[in-house]
XYZ file of C-alpha atoms in Angstrom:
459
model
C 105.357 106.152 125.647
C 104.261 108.161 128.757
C 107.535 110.056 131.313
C 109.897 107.633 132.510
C 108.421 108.407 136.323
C 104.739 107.481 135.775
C 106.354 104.230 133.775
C 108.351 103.278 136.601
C 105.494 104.339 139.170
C 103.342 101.581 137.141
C 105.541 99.429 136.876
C 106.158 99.300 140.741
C 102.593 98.831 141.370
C 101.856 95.617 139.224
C 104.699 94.459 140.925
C 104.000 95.142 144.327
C 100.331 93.519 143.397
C 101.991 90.606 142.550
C 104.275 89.948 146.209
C 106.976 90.211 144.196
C 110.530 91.677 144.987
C 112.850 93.530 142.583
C 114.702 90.469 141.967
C 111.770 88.662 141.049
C 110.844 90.437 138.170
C 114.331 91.278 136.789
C 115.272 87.434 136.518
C 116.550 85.945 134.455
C 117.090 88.835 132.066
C 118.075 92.196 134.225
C 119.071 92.732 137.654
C 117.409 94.383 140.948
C 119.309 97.491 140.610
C 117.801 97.519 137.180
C 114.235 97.381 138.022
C 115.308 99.740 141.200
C 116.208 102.206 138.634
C 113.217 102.150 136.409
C 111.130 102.234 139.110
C 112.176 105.337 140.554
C 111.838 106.934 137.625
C 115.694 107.835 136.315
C 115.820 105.880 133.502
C 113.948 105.384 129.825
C 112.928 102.048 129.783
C 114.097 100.436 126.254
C 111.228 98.743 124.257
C 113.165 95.261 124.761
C 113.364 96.034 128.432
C 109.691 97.159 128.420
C 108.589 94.291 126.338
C 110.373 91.690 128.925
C 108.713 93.117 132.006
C 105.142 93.293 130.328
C 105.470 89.410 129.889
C 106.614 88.950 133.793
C 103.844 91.073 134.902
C 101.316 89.112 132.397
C 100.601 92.871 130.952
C 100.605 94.243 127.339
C 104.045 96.496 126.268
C 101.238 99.197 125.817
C 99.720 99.004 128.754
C 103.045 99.211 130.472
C 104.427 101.795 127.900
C 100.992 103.891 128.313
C 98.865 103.226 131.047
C 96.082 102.182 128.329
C 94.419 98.493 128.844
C 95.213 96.774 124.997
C 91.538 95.979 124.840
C 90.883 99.483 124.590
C 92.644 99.820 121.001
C 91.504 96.475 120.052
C 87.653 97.637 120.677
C 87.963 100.860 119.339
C 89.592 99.041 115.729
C 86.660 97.050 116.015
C 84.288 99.791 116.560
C 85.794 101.703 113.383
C 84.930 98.500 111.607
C 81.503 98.638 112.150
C 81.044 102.548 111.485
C 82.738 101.199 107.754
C 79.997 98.893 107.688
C 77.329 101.256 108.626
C 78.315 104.004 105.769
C 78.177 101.067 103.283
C 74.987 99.530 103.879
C 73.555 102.720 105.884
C 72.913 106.607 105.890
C 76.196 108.477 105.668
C 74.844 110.704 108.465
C 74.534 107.698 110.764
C 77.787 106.657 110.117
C 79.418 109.879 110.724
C 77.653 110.033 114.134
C 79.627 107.108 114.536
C 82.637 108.246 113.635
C 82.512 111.385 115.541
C 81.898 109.480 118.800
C 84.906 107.311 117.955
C 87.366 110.181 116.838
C 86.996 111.826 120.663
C 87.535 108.119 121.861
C 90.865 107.585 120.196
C 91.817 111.710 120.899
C 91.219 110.924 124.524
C 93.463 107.538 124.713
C 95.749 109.533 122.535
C 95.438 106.693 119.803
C 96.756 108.185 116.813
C 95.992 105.326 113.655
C 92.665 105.406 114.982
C 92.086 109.080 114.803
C 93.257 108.634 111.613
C 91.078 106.076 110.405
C 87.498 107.977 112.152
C 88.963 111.354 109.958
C 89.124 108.992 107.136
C 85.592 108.122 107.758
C 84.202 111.248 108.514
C 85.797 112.424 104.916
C 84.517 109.607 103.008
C 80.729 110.498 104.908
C 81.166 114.114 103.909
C 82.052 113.258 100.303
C 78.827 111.071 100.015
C 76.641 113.959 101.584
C 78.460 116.591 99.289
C 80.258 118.883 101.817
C 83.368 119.112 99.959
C 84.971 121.379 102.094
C 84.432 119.445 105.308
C 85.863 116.440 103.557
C 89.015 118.201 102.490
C 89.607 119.314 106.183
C 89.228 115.429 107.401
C 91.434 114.214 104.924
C 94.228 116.651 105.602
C 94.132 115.967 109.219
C 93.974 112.340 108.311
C 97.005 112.892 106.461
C 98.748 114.868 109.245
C 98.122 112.289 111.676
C 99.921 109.721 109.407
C 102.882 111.969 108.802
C 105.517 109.592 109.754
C 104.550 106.748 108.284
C 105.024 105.285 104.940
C 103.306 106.875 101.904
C 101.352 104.034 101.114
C 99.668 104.247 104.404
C 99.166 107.865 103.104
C 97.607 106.677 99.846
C 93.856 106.737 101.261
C 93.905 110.169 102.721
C 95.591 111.448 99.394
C 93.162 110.051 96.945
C 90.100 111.225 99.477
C 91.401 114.766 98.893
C 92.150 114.577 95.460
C 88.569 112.878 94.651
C 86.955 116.251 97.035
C 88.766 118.479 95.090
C 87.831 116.551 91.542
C 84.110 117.056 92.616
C 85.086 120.317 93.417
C 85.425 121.035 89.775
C 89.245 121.432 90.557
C 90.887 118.927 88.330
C 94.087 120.285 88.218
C 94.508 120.004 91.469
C 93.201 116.400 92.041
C 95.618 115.286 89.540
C 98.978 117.026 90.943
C 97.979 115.553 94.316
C 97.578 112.225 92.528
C 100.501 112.081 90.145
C 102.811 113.611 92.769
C 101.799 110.787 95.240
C 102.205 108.060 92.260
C 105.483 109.665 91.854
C 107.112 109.510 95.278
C 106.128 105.639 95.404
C 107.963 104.920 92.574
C 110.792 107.216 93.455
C 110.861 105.964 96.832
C 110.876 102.280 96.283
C 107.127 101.248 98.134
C 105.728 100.570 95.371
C 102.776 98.739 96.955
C 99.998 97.511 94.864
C 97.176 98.023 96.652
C 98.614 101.964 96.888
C 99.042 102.012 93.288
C 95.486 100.704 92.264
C 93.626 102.994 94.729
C 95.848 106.048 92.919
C 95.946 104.781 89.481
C 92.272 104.158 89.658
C 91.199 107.719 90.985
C 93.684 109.419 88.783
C 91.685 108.327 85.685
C 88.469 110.519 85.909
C 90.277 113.562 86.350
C 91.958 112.616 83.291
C 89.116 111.755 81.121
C 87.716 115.093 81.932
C 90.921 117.054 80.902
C 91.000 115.639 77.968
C 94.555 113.377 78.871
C 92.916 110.403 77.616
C 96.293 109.078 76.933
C 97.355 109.219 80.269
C 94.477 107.975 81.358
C 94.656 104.734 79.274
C 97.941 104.368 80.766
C 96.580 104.421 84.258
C 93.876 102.093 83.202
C 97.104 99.673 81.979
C 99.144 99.725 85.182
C 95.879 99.208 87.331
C 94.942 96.462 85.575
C 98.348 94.540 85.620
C 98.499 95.185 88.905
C 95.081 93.913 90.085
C 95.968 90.463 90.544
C 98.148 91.522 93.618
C 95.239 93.210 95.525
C 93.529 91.384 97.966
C 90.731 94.050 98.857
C 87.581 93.520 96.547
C 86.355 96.303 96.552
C 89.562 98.133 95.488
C 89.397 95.849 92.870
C 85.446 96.862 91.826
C 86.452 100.806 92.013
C 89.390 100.343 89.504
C 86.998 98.156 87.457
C 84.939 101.002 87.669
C 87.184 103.555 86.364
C 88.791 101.746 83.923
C 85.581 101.130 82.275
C 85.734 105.044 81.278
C 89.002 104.739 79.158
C 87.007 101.487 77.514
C 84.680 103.778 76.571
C 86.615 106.747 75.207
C 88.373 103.962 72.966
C 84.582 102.840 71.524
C 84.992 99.772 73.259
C 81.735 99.039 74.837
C 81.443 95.713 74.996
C 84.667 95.711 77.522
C 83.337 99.039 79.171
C 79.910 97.090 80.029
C 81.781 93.881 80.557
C 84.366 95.695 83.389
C 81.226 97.640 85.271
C 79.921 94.330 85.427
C 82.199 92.783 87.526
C 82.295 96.053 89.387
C 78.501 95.724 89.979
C 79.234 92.012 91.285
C 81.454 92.660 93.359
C 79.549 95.765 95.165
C 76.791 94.040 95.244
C 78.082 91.036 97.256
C 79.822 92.989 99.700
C 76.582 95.606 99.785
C 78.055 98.826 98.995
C 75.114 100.388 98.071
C 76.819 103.977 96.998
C 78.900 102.080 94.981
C 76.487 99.712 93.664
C 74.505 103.063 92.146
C 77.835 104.452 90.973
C 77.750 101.341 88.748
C 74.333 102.198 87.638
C 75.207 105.732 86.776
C 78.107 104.766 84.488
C 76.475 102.166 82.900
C 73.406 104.425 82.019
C 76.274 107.116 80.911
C 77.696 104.531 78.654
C 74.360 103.648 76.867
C 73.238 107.072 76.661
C 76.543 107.502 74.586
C 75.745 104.042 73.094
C 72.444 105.830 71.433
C 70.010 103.249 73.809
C 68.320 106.176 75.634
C 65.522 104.146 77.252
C 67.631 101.542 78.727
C 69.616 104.443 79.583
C 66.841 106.174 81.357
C 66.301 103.176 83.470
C 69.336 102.681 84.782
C 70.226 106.592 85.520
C 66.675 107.091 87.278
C 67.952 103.538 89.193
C 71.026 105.118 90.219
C 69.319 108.252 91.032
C 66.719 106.657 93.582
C 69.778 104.531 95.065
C 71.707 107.289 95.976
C 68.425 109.302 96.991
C 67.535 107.280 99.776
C 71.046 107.495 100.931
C 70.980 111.234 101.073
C 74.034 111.720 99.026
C 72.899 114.591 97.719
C 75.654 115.583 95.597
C 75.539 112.614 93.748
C 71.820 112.165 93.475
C 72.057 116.251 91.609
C 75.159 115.065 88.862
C 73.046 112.141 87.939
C 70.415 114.420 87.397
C 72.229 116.291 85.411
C 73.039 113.150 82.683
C 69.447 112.176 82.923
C 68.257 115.589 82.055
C 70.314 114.727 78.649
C 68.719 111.774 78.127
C 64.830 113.151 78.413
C 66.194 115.839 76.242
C 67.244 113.642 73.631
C 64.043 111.833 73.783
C 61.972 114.404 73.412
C 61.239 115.430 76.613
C 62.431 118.768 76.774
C 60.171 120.134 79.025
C 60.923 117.460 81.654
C 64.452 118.278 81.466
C 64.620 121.470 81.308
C 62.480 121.196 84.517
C 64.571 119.276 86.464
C 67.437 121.348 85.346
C 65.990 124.773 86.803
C 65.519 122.825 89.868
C 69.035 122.002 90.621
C 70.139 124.870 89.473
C 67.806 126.908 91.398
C 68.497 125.019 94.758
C 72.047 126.559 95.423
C 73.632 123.449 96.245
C 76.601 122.667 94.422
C 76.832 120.379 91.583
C 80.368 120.950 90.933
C 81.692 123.235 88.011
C 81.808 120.320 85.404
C 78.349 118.780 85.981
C 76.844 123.204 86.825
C 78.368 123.955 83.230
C 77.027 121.117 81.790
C 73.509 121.749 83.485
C 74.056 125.076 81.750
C 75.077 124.022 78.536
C 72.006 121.596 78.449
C 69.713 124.268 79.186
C 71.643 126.593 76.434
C 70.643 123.786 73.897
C 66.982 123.339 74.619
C 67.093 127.217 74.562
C 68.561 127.238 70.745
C 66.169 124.391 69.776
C 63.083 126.964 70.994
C 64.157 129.626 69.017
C 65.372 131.948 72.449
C 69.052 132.677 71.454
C 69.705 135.565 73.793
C 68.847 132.729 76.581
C 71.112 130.314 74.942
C 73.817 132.515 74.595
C 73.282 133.267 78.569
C 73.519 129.741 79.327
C 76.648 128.998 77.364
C 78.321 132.039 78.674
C 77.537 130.716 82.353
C 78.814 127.534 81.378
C 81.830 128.572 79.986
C 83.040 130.643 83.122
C 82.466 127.618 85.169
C 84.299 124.964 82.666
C 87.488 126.997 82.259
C 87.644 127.448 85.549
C 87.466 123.523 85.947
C 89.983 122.667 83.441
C 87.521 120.326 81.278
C 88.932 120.728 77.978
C 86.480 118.191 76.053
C 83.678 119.956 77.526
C 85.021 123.466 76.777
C 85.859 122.268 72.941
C 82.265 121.437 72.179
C 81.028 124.417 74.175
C 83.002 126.796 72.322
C 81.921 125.105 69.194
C 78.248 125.522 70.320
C 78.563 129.691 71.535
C 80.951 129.864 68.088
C 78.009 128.498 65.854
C 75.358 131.033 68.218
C 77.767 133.925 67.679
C 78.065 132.945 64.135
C 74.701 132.442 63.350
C 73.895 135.901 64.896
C 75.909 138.175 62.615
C 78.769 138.362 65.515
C 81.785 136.694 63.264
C 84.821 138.178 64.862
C 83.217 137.181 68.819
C 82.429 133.488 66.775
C 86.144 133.471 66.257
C 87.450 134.120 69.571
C 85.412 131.765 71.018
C 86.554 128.835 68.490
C 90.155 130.010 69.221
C 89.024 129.447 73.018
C 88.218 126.056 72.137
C 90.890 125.173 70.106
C 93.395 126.194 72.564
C 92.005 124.338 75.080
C 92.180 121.092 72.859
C 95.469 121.949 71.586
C 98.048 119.335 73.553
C 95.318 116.301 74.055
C 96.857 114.193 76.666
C 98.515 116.137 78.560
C 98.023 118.081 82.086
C 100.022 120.979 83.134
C 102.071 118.964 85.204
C 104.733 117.948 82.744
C 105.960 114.846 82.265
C 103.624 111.700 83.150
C 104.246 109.950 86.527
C 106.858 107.064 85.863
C 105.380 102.945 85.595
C 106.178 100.970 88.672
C 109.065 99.843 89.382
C 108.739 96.241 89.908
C 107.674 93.930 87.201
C 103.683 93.642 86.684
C 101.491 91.025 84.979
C 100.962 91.569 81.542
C 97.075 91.970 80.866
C 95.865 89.023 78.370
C 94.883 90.879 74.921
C 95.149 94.552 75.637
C 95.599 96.980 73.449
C 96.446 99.738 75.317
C 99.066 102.234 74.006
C 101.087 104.936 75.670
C 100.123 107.361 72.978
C 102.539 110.161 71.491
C 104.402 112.084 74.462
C 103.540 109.823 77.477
């Protein structure tokens, strides 16, 4: 709400466009002396009082309150649609252009949920192009901006950092941001549903990757119950899509393939493309674990040309990655190793889970040539990246791989420490650093028809 002077000075002028006197515009609810008052600028206007006078002058309370025409904010909102729209179905780079042009819109009418929303967008186009850093900064502003209002409002910005820092390789991280926020909903009584899902959801790869498949399960439980109370589809798809990894970890494939499918319906009806080749990528990940490497081939290479031609770059490299495992496995080391080098040798980033495991891949094909200093090289490298990501099932069966090299080689006592490195690494599956796992919802949710999920020991 602008000075109490330029309020009144408006407020004068609409009615002096209208022929009307003081006493006019007061009735029936205030009196001349009133409106006399306001006018000249010596008293703050209450919102009832401000309210009352917009609909006399046939004005909006904000245009009153501000100065700003309400069709401004409405086409702006509208505008932010459409830049949503483009990133779906378009280039991420298009969209931020978009975005940009929108964000100085809403910083010069001094709209603040509308800044807010173009920094959300301008994180979620940075995440799809891979600068991680960039993201972070729009989804801490984006978070700023919403300060005052109610975490669940906050939930968006919050899981756009925590999923920048989780492709950061910093999974730690991404999961005290996450639990914390899960946390303070429950603690502070908003336990919204759609808020949950969107946290519950993104708190599961982190997770999976630590090792807290336990937790993770858990999260996969509470989103699931709680889906039936979210009316945004594609919320809906992403949890689908999440919870599809927990299926998995549990050798349930059948439900794993069954939950990407709906996740691939859904995307595909409402034409997120990025998220349509997400589906692809998991789905090739689950029947390269599955043993069907050809079918698994297909669908990563689909997944990689789908998020090619988008330019997400980041992406496009970690699918790369899992595909080089796949040629490897059928025989195609060459290929692979190939297209390893070439990421590798790029300099962008891959992240420190999917650059260790680029490493680790090349450490194999290495060993199966017969060049063990090179392995040894490439498990090393991977190993300083891994522990520094917090991956404990990755760092378990890379220890166990540079134990057996070490072993193999004569070096028994360095074979040890690096099993003990493994082992300790594995040694409290399930849990993070982070203490005790955040607490169920408050409020009662649907039970899900035949699961068979389980808390597990400690959570």
């Amino acid at each position: 709400m602008d000075e109490p002077g330029e309020i009144g000075r408006r407020v004068q002028r609409m009615r002096v466009e209208r022929g009307w006197t003081q006493k006019q515009l007061a009735h029936p609810s205030y009196t001349s002396a009133y409106v006399s008052t306001l006018e000249a600028g010596k008293v703050r206007p209450s919102e009832t009082a401000l309210r009352f006078l917009a609909a006399r002058l046939g004005t909006s309370y904000e245009e009153l309150a501000t100065g700003r025409p309400a069709h401004l904010a409405t086409e702006l909102r509208l505008a932010l649609t459409d830049a949503q729209r483009t990133l779906a179905t378009g280039a991420a780079d298009e969209a931020a252009a978009c975005y940009r042009g929108l964000l100085a819109r809403a910083q010069e009418l001094e709209l603040v949920p509308e800044q807010a929303q173009a920094r959300l967008g301008l994180g979620d186009c940075a995440l799809e192009t891979g600068e991680l850093p960039e993201a972070i900064a729009h989804f801490e502003e984006a978070e700023r901006l919403l300060a005052d209002e109610p975490l669940p409002r906050r939930a968006r910005p919050i899981r756009g950092r925590a999923v920048a820092h989780l492709l950061s390789g910093e999974l730690r991280y991404a999961c005290y941001l996450l639990e914390s926020a899960i946390d303070e909903l429950g603690a502070s009584g908003l336990a919204d549903p759609d808020a949950l899902v969107l946290l519950h959801a993104a708190v599961i790869g982190p997770y999976m990757d630590m090792g807290a498949h336990a937790r993770a399960s858990r999260a996969a439980e509470l989103a699931l119950a709680l889906a039936p109370q979210v009316g945004d589809p594609a919320l809906v798809a992403g949890m689908h899509r999440q919870v599809a990894r927990t299926f998995l970890a549990e050798g349930r494939i059948a439900d794993a393939d069954a939950s990407l499918a709906r996740a691939q319906e859904i995307y595909g009806q409402l034409q997120l493309r990025t998220d349509l080749a997400h589906c692809h990528w998991m789905r090739g990940y689950i029947q390269a674990q599955n043993g069907e490497l050809v079918s698994a081939e297909r669908e990563l290479r689909t997944a990689r040309d789908m998020l090619s031609a988008r330019r997400a770059g980041l992406f496009t490299a970690q699918v790369e990655v899992e595909l080089a495992d796949v040629l490897r496995r059928l025989g195609r080391r060459e290929e692979a190793a190939g297209l390893l080098s070439a990421l590798l040798g790029a300099g962008g980033g891959l992240g420190a889970v999917h650059a260790g495991g680029a490493h680790r891949l090349l450490g194999l094909m290495a060993e199966e040539r017969g060049a063990q200093e090179a392995a040894e090289e490439h498990y090393v490298q991977a190993l300083a990246l891994l522990e520094r990501s917090g991956a404990s099932g990755d760092l378990a069966d890379l220890c166990r791989l540079l134990g057996d090299l070490l072993r193999r080689t004569g070096r028994v006592e360095a074979a040890m420490d690096a099993y003990r490195t493994g082992l300790g690494h594995r040694a409290a599956p399930g849990t993070t650093t982070l203490g005790p796992a955040p607490a169920a919802p408050a409020f009662r949710t649907a039970r899900v028809s035949g699961s068979r999920w389980g808390a597990g020991p400690g959570e």
